[in-house]
Amino acid sequence: MSTHSTDHVLIFDTTLRDGEQSPGASMNLDEKRRIAEVLEQMGVDIIEAGFPIASNGDFEAVHEIAKVVRDSTVCGLARAGRKDIDRAAEALRPARRKRIHTFISTSPLHMRFKLQMEPEDVHQAVIESVAHARNLCDDVEWSPEDGTRTEHDFLCRCVESAIKAGATTINIPDTVGYAIPAEYGALIAMLFERVPNIDRAVVSTHCHNDLGLAVANSLAGVAKGARQIECAVNGLGERAGNAALEEVVMALKTRQDLLPYSCRVNSEYIVKVSRLVSTVTGFVVQNNKAIVGANAFAHESGIHQDGMLKHAGTYEIMTPESIGLVKSKLVLGKHSGRHAFREKLRELGFDLGDNAIEDAFRRFKDLADRKKEIFDDDITALVDDEVVRTNDRVRLVNLQVVCGTRAKQTADLELEVDGVVRTTTATGDGPVDATFNAIKALCPHSATLLLYQVSAVTEGTDAQAEVTVRLEESGKTVNGRGADTDTLVASARAYVNALNKLLVKRDKKAPAALTA
Ligand code: KIV
Ligand code: ZN
């Protein structure tokens, strides 16, 4: 049996492709570029930037990322057809390092019901698609979709043919998140055992989290010879998501005794990238999420706190600093100036342009007038709020709400829509309903509100509220976020943010039956 010779594991991030396929996790071009830049800074080896044939938006995102990213390989996804592959190659043209990732289903269930193709025709499509991709790009990845439910003989045959046709990476997707670690590891071992030319390719894992086993399966694959892990920030991805990048990286780093593999990713960027992805997608990270949840380094019980004071190692298996959580020394308040504010942003890992800093500074001053203590989380919420609003067509100008026990809840609203300020007054069943009705009156749409969620950024009654709103229109779901000390203003910001995302979605062509 020949496994891959080095102990280096490549990290392939698919936040911008599989991650964006999570319902509601849409990102615009600017947001995708910003995420790609952080992924590159942190040392991700391959960035799967999108599915170029899916829409013009996807094509442009891959093309733009191919232009700006220099150190990571930029990858575009393509089904087995020539048109898909040509489109991916075209999108990737400016890239310094590029990869075409082509796939086709190989399980009996998918071939029969989804593709309605005979296995022989699928096998032929594997050869033709990989050969065509290889004519356009030296770095070609091939995936048998639903690989973990594919018959072993057929899988081995397809993998061998894909490598012969020029594939340099063979990725084995657990598309439906069905495998368990021993089984997935055995599948990878079986390929090393039976595919004669397997040593000519890097074997990769791509595990979905439907049973909560995506990271465990990926690591089991590595233990049996895989040397690339496909993952996504915050575990984003279809349905229950992909293996979480931060969990994979920290498992490798923390358990070197049992996982003696290196990877190029600098874990100190984890908090930064997690926050950015959460902000732009509107997907709030659950408090008890491994590594990046708000409670991941919080010690509540007296016994644990006592232990921590005596020795951090008693209850902490990794340091907060190792994922980029820094305790700030600089405290800001009402009298802090631009210089201190800039310094704080730098300390918190934000890298904003002059205009964005000016806008954020204005909002910080406004916040400091209303709130006694400004915590780091306040600044983060405020800047995140600023970040999601770049390129918005609809902007909140002013909101006055009447609420309470007597008067009918009424919202007076001013919105700027495509540069024109519009005003209206609306009533509703409660102040939030009145506010949302007013927004709808000024910016008519047929979207349904799927989720309205409020949480406090910090403690205290003057804490900022962080609101998430999920809207659905014609089968498209988007999440919007907003923060403010006034819950209604935060709600309006979140709703407007979601509407802006819907406007972008309306402009995009619907991806015709794309089933990656
Ligand atoms: O889950 C899956 O099968 C995929 C493939 C396109 C790799 O995302
Ligand atoms: Zn997937």
Coordinates of C-alpha atoms and ligand atoms in Angstrom, one line a residue:
M1 CA 0.0 0.0 0.0
S2 CA 1.4 3.4 -0.9
T3 CA 0.1 6.4 1.0
H4 CA 1.1 10.0 0.1
S5 CA 4.7 10.4 1.0
T6 CA 4.7 13.8 2.9
D7 CA 2.9 14.7 6.1
H8 CA 1.8 18.0 4.9
V9 CA -2.0 18.5 4.6
L10 CA -3.3 21.0 2.1
I11 CA -6.3 23.1 3.2
F12 CA -8.9 23.7 0.5
D13 CA -11.5 26.2 1.5
T14 CA -14.9 26.1 -0.1
T15 CA -16.7 28.8 1.9
L16 CA -17.3 30.8 -1.3
R17 CA -18.7 27.9 -3.2
D18 CA -20.2 25.1 -1.1
G19 CA -20.5 27.6 1.8
E20 CA -22.5 30.0 -0.3
Q21 CA -24.9 27.2 -1.2
S22 CA -26.2 27.3 2.4
P23 CA -29.7 28.7 2.0
G24 CA -29.5 32.5 2.7
A25 CA -25.7 32.7 2.8
S26 CA -25.4 34.9 -0.3
M27 CA -22.4 37.1 -0.6
N28 CA -21.7 39.9 -3.1
L29 CA -18.6 40.4 -5.1
D30 CA -17.0 42.8 -2.7
E31 CA -17.7 40.5 0.2
K32 CA -16.3 37.5 -1.6
R33 CA -13.2 39.3 -2.5
R34 CA -12.7 40.4 1.1
I35 CA -13.1 36.9 2.4
A36 CA -10.7 35.5 -0.2
E37 CA -8.1 38.1 0.8
V38 CA -8.2 37.0 4.4
L39 CA -8.1 33.3 3.4
E40 CA -5.0 34.0 1.4
Q41 CA -3.4 36.0 4.3
M42 CA -4.1 33.1 6.6
G43 CA -2.3 30.6 4.3
V44 CA -5.2 28.6 2.8
D45 CA -3.7 26.6 0.0
I46 CA -6.7 26.5 -2.4
I47 CA -9.7 28.8 -2.4
E48 CA -12.7 27.4 -4.3
A49 CA -14.1 30.8 -5.3
G50 CA -17.3 29.7 -7.0
F51 CA -19.1 27.8 -9.7
P52 CA -18.6 30.0 -12.8
I53 CA -21.4 28.5 -15.0
A54 CA -24.0 29.0 -12.2
S55 CA -24.5 32.7 -12.7
N56 CA -22.8 35.8 -14.0
G57 CA -22.3 36.8 -10.3
D58 CA -20.4 33.5 -9.7
F59 CA -18.4 34.0 -12.8
E60 CA -17.4 37.5 -11.9
A61 CA -16.5 36.5 -8.3
V62 CA -14.2 33.7 -9.5
H63 CA -12.7 36.1 -12.1
E64 CA -12.1 38.9 -9.6
I65 CA -10.6 36.6 -7.0
A66 CA -8.4 35.1 -9.7
K67 CA -7.1 38.6 -10.3
V68 CA -6.4 39.6 -6.7
V69 CA -5.2 36.4 -5.0
R70 CA -1.6 35.7 -5.6
D71 CA -0.4 33.2 -3.0
S72 CA -3.3 30.7 -2.9
T73 CA -4.5 28.6 -5.8
V74 CA -7.9 29.8 -7.0
C75 CA -10.3 27.1 -8.0
G76 CA -13.5 27.1 -10.0
L77 CA -16.1 24.3 -10.0
A78 CA -17.5 22.7 -13.1
R79 CA -19.8 19.8 -13.9
A80 CA -18.6 17.2 -16.4
G81 CA -19.8 19.1 -19.6
R82 CA -17.4 21.1 -21.8
K83 CA -19.4 24.3 -21.5
D84 CA -19.0 24.2 -17.7
I85 CA -15.3 23.5 -17.9
D86 CA -14.7 26.2 -20.5
R87 CA -16.6 28.7 -18.4
A88 CA -14.5 27.8 -15.3
A89 CA -11.3 28.1 -17.4
E90 CA -12.3 31.5 -18.6
A91 CA -13.2 32.8 -15.1
L92 CA -9.8 31.5 -13.9
R93 CA -7.8 33.0 -16.7
P94 CA -6.1 35.9 -14.7
A95 CA -5.1 33.5 -11.8
R96 CA -1.4 33.1 -11.0
R97 CA -2.2 29.6 -9.7
K98 CA -5.4 28.0 -10.9
R99 CA -7.4 24.8 -10.6
I100 CA -10.4 23.4 -12.3
H101 CA -12.5 21.1 -10.1
T102 CA -14.8 18.9 -12.1
F103 CA -17.3 16.4 -10.8
I104 CA -20.0 13.9 -11.7
S105 CA -22.1 11.6 -9.6
T106 CA -21.0 8.0 -9.4
S107 CA -23.4 6.3 -6.9
P108 CA -26.0 4.0 -8.3
L109 CA -28.8 6.2 -6.8
H110 CA -27.4 9.4 -8.3
M111 CA -26.6 7.9 -11.7
R112 CA -30.0 6.3 -12.0
F113 CA -32.3 9.0 -10.7
K114 CA -30.4 12.3 -10.9
L115 CA -28.2 11.8 -14.0
Q116 CA -30.3 9.1 -15.7
M117 CA -27.1 7.8 -17.2
E118 CA -25.6 4.3 -17.5
P119 CA -22.4 3.7 -15.5
E120 CA -20.5 3.2 -18.8
D121 CA -21.5 6.7 -20.0
V122 CA -20.6 8.2 -16.6
H123 CA -17.2 6.6 -16.8
Q124 CA -16.7 8.0 -20.3
A125 CA -17.8 11.4 -19.1
V126 CA -15.1 11.2 -16.4
I127 CA -12.4 10.6 -18.9
E128 CA -13.6 13.3 -21.3
S129 CA -14.2 15.9 -18.7
V130 CA -10.9 15.5 -17.0
A131 CA -9.0 15.3 -20.2
H132 CA -10.7 18.5 -21.4
A133 CA -10.0 20.3 -18.2
R134 CA -6.4 19.2 -18.3
N135 CA -6.0 20.7 -21.7
L136 CA -7.0 24.0 -20.2
C137 CA -5.3 23.9 -16.8
D138 CA -2.4 21.9 -15.3
D139 CA -4.1 21.5 -12.0
V140 CA -7.3 19.5 -12.2
E141 CA -9.3 18.1 -9.4
W142 CA -11.9 15.4 -10.0
S143 CA -14.7 14.4 -7.6
P144 CA -17.1 11.5 -7.7
E145 CA -20.2 13.1 -6.2
D146 CA -21.9 10.9 -3.6
G147 CA -18.5 9.1 -3.5
T148 CA -19.2 7.4 -0.1
R149 CA -22.3 5.6 -1.5
T150 CA -20.5 4.5 -4.7
E151 CA -19.8 0.9 -5.4
H152 CA -16.1 0.3 -4.7
D153 CA -15.2 -1.4 -8.0
F154 CA -16.8 1.4 -10.0
L155 CA -15.2 4.1 -7.8
C156 CA -11.7 2.5 -8.3
R157 CA -12.2 2.3 -12.0
C158 CA -13.3 6.0 -12.2
V159 CA -10.5 7.2 -10.0
E160 CA -7.9 5.3 -12.0
S161 CA -9.3 6.7 -15.3
A162 CA -9.5 10.2 -13.9
I163 CA -5.8 10.1 -13.0
K164 CA -4.9 8.6 -16.4
A165 CA -6.8 11.4 -18.0
G166 CA -4.8 14.0 -16.1
A167 CA -6.5 14.6 -12.7
T168 CA -3.9 15.8 -10.1
T169 CA -6.2 15.7 -7.1
I170 CA -8.9 13.1 -6.4
N171 CA -11.5 14.3 -4.0
I172 CA -13.8 11.8 -2.2
P173 CA -17.1 13.6 -1.2
D174 CA -19.3 12.4 1.5
T175 CA -22.0 14.4 -0.2
V176 CA -24.8 13.5 2.0
G177 CA -22.9 13.3 5.3
Y178 CA -23.7 9.6 5.8
A179 CA -20.3 8.1 6.5
I180 CA -18.8 7.5 9.9
P181 CA -15.1 7.9 10.6
A182 CA -13.9 4.3 10.5
E183 CA -15.9 3.7 7.3
Y184 CA -14.6 6.9 5.6
G185 CA -11.0 6.1 6.6
A186 CA -11.4 2.6 5.3
L187 CA -12.7 4.0 2.0
I188 CA -9.6 6.1 1.6
A189 CA -7.4 3.2 2.5
M190 CA -9.2 1.0 0.0
L191 CA -8.3 3.5 -2.8
F192 CA -4.7 3.5 -1.8
E193 CA -4.8 -0.3 -1.8
R194 CA -6.6 -0.9 -5.1
V195 CA -6.0 2.0 -7.5
P196 CA -2.6 1.3 -9.2
N197 CA -1.8 5.0 -10.1
I198 CA -3.1 6.6 -6.9
D199 CA 0.4 7.8 -6.0
R200 CA 0.2 10.2 -9.0
A201 CA -2.6 12.3 -7.3
V202 CA -3.3 14.0 -4.0
V203 CA -6.3 12.4 -2.3
S204 CA -8.7 14.8 -0.7
T205 CA -11.6 14.7 1.8
H206 CA -14.9 16.6 1.3
C207 CA -17.2 15.7 4.2
H208 CA -20.6 17.1 5.0
N209 CA -21.9 17.4 8.5
D210 CA -25.4 15.8 8.4
L211 CA -24.4 13.5 11.3
G212 CA -22.1 15.9 12.9
L213 CA -19.1 13.9 11.8
A214 CA -17.6 16.0 9.0
V215 CA -14.4 16.9 10.9
A216 CA -13.9 13.4 12.4
N217 CA -14.4 11.9 8.9
S218 CA -11.9 14.3 7.4
L219 CA -9.3 13.5 10.0
A220 CA -9.9 9.7 9.6
G221 CA -9.3 10.2 5.9
V222 CA -6.0 12.0 6.6
A223 CA -4.9 9.2 8.9
K224 CA -5.3 6.8 5.9
G225 CA -3.4 8.9 3.5
A226 CA -5.5 11.8 2.3
R227 CA -3.4 15.0 2.1
Q228 CA -6.0 17.6 1.3
I229 CA -9.0 18.6 3.5
E230 CA -11.9 20.5 2.0
C231 CA -13.6 22.7 4.5
A232 CA -15.5 25.9 5.1
V233 CA -15.3 28.7 7.6
N234 CA -17.8 28.3 10.5
G235 CA -18.7 24.9 8.9
L236 CA -20.8 26.7 6.3
G237 CA -22.2 24.6 3.4
E238 CA -25.1 22.7 1.9
R239 CA -27.6 21.6 4.6
A240 CA -25.7 20.9 7.8
G241 CA -22.6 22.3 6.2
N242 CA -19.0 21.2 5.5
A243 CA -16.1 20.3 7.8
A244 CA -15.4 23.5 9.7
L245 CA -12.0 25.0 8.7
E246 CA -11.3 26.3 12.2
E247 CA -12.0 22.9 13.8
V248 CA -9.8 21.0 11.3
V249 CA -6.9 23.5 11.7
M250 CA -7.1 23.5 15.5
A251 CA -7.4 19.7 15.7
L252 CA -4.2 19.4 13.7
K253 CA -2.5 22.0 15.7
T254 CA -3.6 20.9 19.2
R255 CA -3.2 17.1 18.7
Q256 CA 0.2 16.9 17.0
D257 CA 0.8 13.9 19.3
L258 CA -1.8 11.8 17.4
L259 CA -2.1 13.9 14.2
P260 CA 1.5 14.6 13.2
Y261 CA 0.7 16.5 10.1
S262 CA 1.6 20.1 9.2
C263 CA -0.6 22.6 7.4
R264 CA 0.2 26.1 6.2
V265 CA -2.7 27.9 7.8
N266 CA -1.9 30.5 10.5
S267 CA -4.5 29.8 13.1
E268 CA -4.3 33.4 14.5
Y269 CA -6.6 34.5 11.6
I270 CA -9.4 32.2 12.7
V271 CA -11.4 34.8 14.7
K272 CA -11.0 37.4 12.0
V273 CA -12.2 35.2 9.1
S274 CA -15.0 33.6 11.2
R275 CA -16.3 37.0 12.1
L276 CA -16.1 38.3 8.6
V277 CA -18.0 35.3 7.2
S278 CA -20.6 35.5 9.9
T279 CA -21.1 39.2 9.2
V280 CA -21.4 39.0 5.5
T281 CA -23.6 35.9 5.4
G282 CA -25.8 36.9 8.4
F283 CA -25.2 33.4 9.8
V284 CA -24.8 33.9 13.5
V285 CA -22.2 31.5 15.1
Q286 CA -23.9 29.5 17.8
N287 CA -22.5 30.3 21.3
N288 CA -21.2 26.8 22.0
K289 CA -19.7 26.3 18.5
A290 CA -16.2 24.7 18.8
I291 CA -13.3 27.1 18.5
V292 CA -15.2 30.2 17.4
G293 CA -18.4 30.2 19.5
A294 CA -18.7 33.1 22.1
N295 CA -18.5 30.5 24.9
A296 CA -15.6 28.5 23.5
F297 CA -13.2 30.1 25.9
A298 CA -15.6 31.1 28.7
H299 CA -15.4 29.4 32.0
E300 CA -18.6 29.7 34.0
S301 CA -18.5 27.2 36.9
G302 CA -16.7 28.1 40.0
I303 CA -14.6 25.0 39.9
H304 CA -13.5 25.7 36.4
Q305 CA -12.7 29.3 37.2
D306 CA -10.7 28.3 40.2
G307 CA -8.7 25.8 38.1
M308 CA -8.1 28.4 35.4
L309 CA -6.7 30.9 37.9
K310 CA -4.3 28.3 39.2
H311 CA -3.2 27.0 35.8
A312 CA -4.9 27.8 32.4
G313 CA -4.1 24.3 31.2
T314 CA -6.6 22.8 33.7
Y315 CA -9.5 23.6 31.5
E316 CA -8.0 25.1 28.3
I317 CA -6.6 22.8 25.6
M318 CA -5.6 25.7 23.4
T319 CA -5.1 29.4 24.1
P320 CA -7.5 32.1 22.9
E321 CA -4.5 33.9 21.4
S322 CA -3.8 30.9 19.1
I323 CA -7.0 31.6 17.2
G324 CA -6.5 35.4 17.3
L325 CA -8.6 36.3 20.3
V326 CA -6.7 39.1 21.9
K327 CA -7.4 40.8 25.2
S328 CA -7.3 44.5 24.4
K329 CA -5.4 47.0 26.5
L330 CA -6.8 50.1 25.0
V331 CA -10.2 51.2 26.5
L332 CA -12.2 53.6 24.4
G333 CA -14.8 56.2 25.7
K334 CA -16.6 59.4 24.8
H335 CA -13.3 61.4 24.7
S336 CA -11.3 59.0 22.5
G337 CA -10.1 60.5 19.3
R338 CA -9.5 59.2 15.8
H339 CA -6.0 58.1 16.5
A340 CA -7.1 55.8 19.4
F341 CA -10.0 54.6 17.4
R342 CA -7.7 53.6 14.4
E343 CA -5.4 51.9 16.9
K344 CA -8.3 49.9 18.4
L345 CA -9.4 48.8 14.9
R346 CA -5.9 47.6 14.1
E347 CA -5.7 45.8 17.4
L348 CA -9.1 44.1 16.7
G349 CA -7.8 43.0 13.3
F350 CA -9.8 45.3 11.1
D351 CA -8.2 46.6 7.9
L352 CA -10.5 49.3 6.7
G353 CA -10.0 52.1 4.1
D354 CA -10.0 55.8 5.1
N355 CA -13.7 56.3 4.2
A356 CA -14.9 53.3 6.1
I357 CA -12.8 54.3 9.2
E358 CA -14.4 57.8 9.0
D359 CA -17.9 56.3 8.9
A360 CA -17.2 53.9 11.7
F361 CA -15.7 56.7 13.8
R362 CA -18.8 58.8 13.3
R363 CA -20.9 55.9 14.5
F364 CA -18.5 55.3 17.4
K365 CA -18.9 58.9 18.6
D366 CA -22.6 58.6 18.3
L367 CA -22.6 55.3 20.3
A368 CA -20.3 56.8 23.0
D369 CA -22.9 59.6 23.6
R370 CA -25.5 57.0 24.3
K371 CA -23.5 54.3 26.1
K372 CA -21.3 54.6 29.1
E373 CA -18.7 51.9 28.4
I374 CA -17.6 50.9 25.0
F375 CA -16.4 47.3 24.9
D376 CA -14.4 45.6 22.1
D377 CA -17.5 43.7 21.2
D378 CA -19.3 47.0 20.7
I379 CA -16.7 48.2 18.3
T380 CA -16.7 44.9 16.5
A381 CA -20.5 45.0 16.1
L382 CA -20.3 48.6 14.9
V383 CA -17.6 48.0 12.3
D384 CA -19.3 44.7 11.1
D385 CA -22.5 46.7 10.7
E386 CA -20.6 49.2 8.6
V387 CA -19.0 46.4 6.5
V388 CA -22.3 44.8 5.5
R389 CA -23.6 48.1 4.2
T390 CA -21.0 48.8 1.5
N391 CA -22.6 49.0 -1.9
D392 CA -26.2 49.1 -0.5
R393 CA -28.8 50.5 -2.8
V394 CA -31.3 51.1 0.1
R395 CA -30.1 53.0 3.1
L396 CA -31.7 53.9 6.4
V397 CA -31.8 57.7 6.9
N398 CA -34.1 58.2 9.8
L399 CA -36.6 56.3 12.0
Q400 CA -39.0 57.6 14.7
V401 CA -41.3 55.1 16.3
V402 CA -44.2 55.6 18.6
C403 CA -44.9 52.7 20.9
G404 CA -46.2 51.9 24.3
T405 CA -49.6 50.9 25.8
R406 CA -51.8 53.7 24.5
A407 CA -50.9 55.0 21.1
K408 CA -51.1 52.9 17.9
Q409 CA -47.6 51.8 17.1
T410 CA -46.4 54.0 14.3
A411 CA -43.2 54.3 12.4
D412 CA -42.0 57.5 10.6
L413 CA -39.3 56.4 8.2
E414 CA -36.9 58.0 5.8
L415 CA -35.1 55.7 3.4
E416 CA -32.6 56.5 0.6
V417 CA -33.4 54.3 -2.4
D418 CA -30.9 54.5 -5.3
G419 CA -29.9 57.9 -4.1
V420 CA -33.4 59.3 -3.7
V421 CA -34.8 60.0 -0.2
R422 CA -38.3 58.8 0.4
T423 CA -40.5 59.1 3.5
T424 CA -43.6 57.4 4.9
T425 CA -45.6 56.7 8.0
A426 CA -46.9 53.2 8.7
T427 CA -48.6 51.4 11.6
G428 CA -48.4 47.8 12.7
D429 CA -49.0 45.2 15.4
G430 CA -46.1 46.4 17.5
P431 CA -43.2 48.7 16.8
V432 CA -41.2 46.2 14.8
D433 CA -44.1 45.4 12.6
A434 CA -44.8 49.1 12.0
T435 CA -41.1 49.6 11.1
F436 CA -41.1 46.7 8.7
N437 CA -44.4 47.9 7.1
A438 CA -42.9 51.3 6.6
I439 CA -39.9 49.8 4.8
K440 CA -42.1 47.7 2.6
A441 CA -44.1 50.8 1.7
L442 CA -41.0 52.6 0.5
C443 CA -39.4 49.6 -1.0
P444 CA -42.2 47.2 -2.2
H445 CA -41.3 43.5 -2.4
S446 CA -43.0 40.2 -2.0
A447 CA -40.5 38.6 0.4
T448 CA -41.7 36.6 3.4
L449 CA -40.1 37.2 6.8
L450 CA -38.7 33.8 7.9
L451 CA -36.7 34.8 11.0
Y452 CA -36.4 37.8 13.3
Q453 CA -33.8 37.4 16.0
V454 CA -32.4 39.8 18.6
S455 CA -29.4 39.4 20.8
A456 CA -27.4 41.7 23.0
V457 CA -23.8 42.4 22.0
T458 CA -22.7 43.0 25.6
E459 CA -24.3 43.1 29.0
G460 CA -26.3 45.9 30.5
T461 CA -29.5 47.7 29.5
D462 CA -27.6 50.1 27.3
A463 CA -26.1 47.2 25.3
Q464 CA -26.3 47.3 21.5
A465 CA -28.9 45.0 20.0
E466 CA -27.7 42.8 17.2
V467 CA -30.6 41.8 15.0
T468 CA -30.8 39.1 12.3
V469 CA -33.6 39.1 9.7
R470 CA -34.1 36.3 7.2
L471 CA -36.3 37.0 4.1
E472 CA -37.4 34.6 1.4
E473 CA -38.5 35.7 -2.1
S474 CA -39.2 33.3 -5.0
G475 CA -37.2 30.5 -3.4
K476 CA -34.2 32.7 -2.6
T477 CA -33.3 33.2 1.0
V478 CA -31.1 36.0 2.4
N479 CA -30.0 37.0 5.9
G480 CA -29.6 40.6 7.0
R481 CA -27.9 42.0 10.1
G482 CA -28.0 45.3 12.0
A483 CA -26.7 46.6 15.3
D484 CA -27.6 49.6 17.4
T485 CA -28.3 50.6 21.0
D486 CA -31.9 51.1 19.8
T487 CA -33.4 47.7 19.0
L488 CA -35.8 49.2 16.5
V489 CA -33.0 51.0 14.6
A490 CA -31.1 47.7 14.6
S491 CA -34.2 45.9 13.3
A492 CA -34.6 48.4 10.5
R493 CA -30.9 48.1 9.6
A494 CA -31.2 44.3 9.5
Y495 CA -34.3 44.4 7.4
V496 CA -32.8 46.9 5.0
N497 CA -29.6 44.9 4.8
A498 CA -31.6 41.7 3.9
L499 CA -33.5 43.7 1.2
N500 CA -30.3 44.9 -0.3
K501 CA -29.1 41.3 -0.6
L502 CA -32.4 40.3 -2.3
L503 CA -32.0 43.1 -4.8
V504 CA -28.6 41.6 -5.7
K505 CA -30.1 38.1 -5.9
R506 CA -32.9 39.4 -8.2
D507 CA -30.2 40.5 -10.6
K508 CA -28.6 37.1 -10.7
K509 CA -29.7 34.4 -13.1
A510 CA -31.2 31.4 -11.3
P511 CA -28.6 28.5 -11.3
A512 CA -30.4 25.9 -13.4
A513 CA -30.5 22.6 -11.5
L514 CA -27.0 22.9 -10.2
T515 CA -26.6 20.0 -7.8
A516 CA -23.1 20.2 -6.4
Ligands
KIV1 O1 -20.7 17.6 -1.7 C1 -20.3 17.4 -2.8 O2 -20.4 16.3 -3.4 C2 -19.7 18.5 -3.6 C3 -18.9 18.2 -4.8 C4 -19.2 19.2 -5.9 C5 -17.4 18.1 -4.5 O3 -19.7 19.6 -3.1
ZN2 ZN -20.2 19.5 -0.9

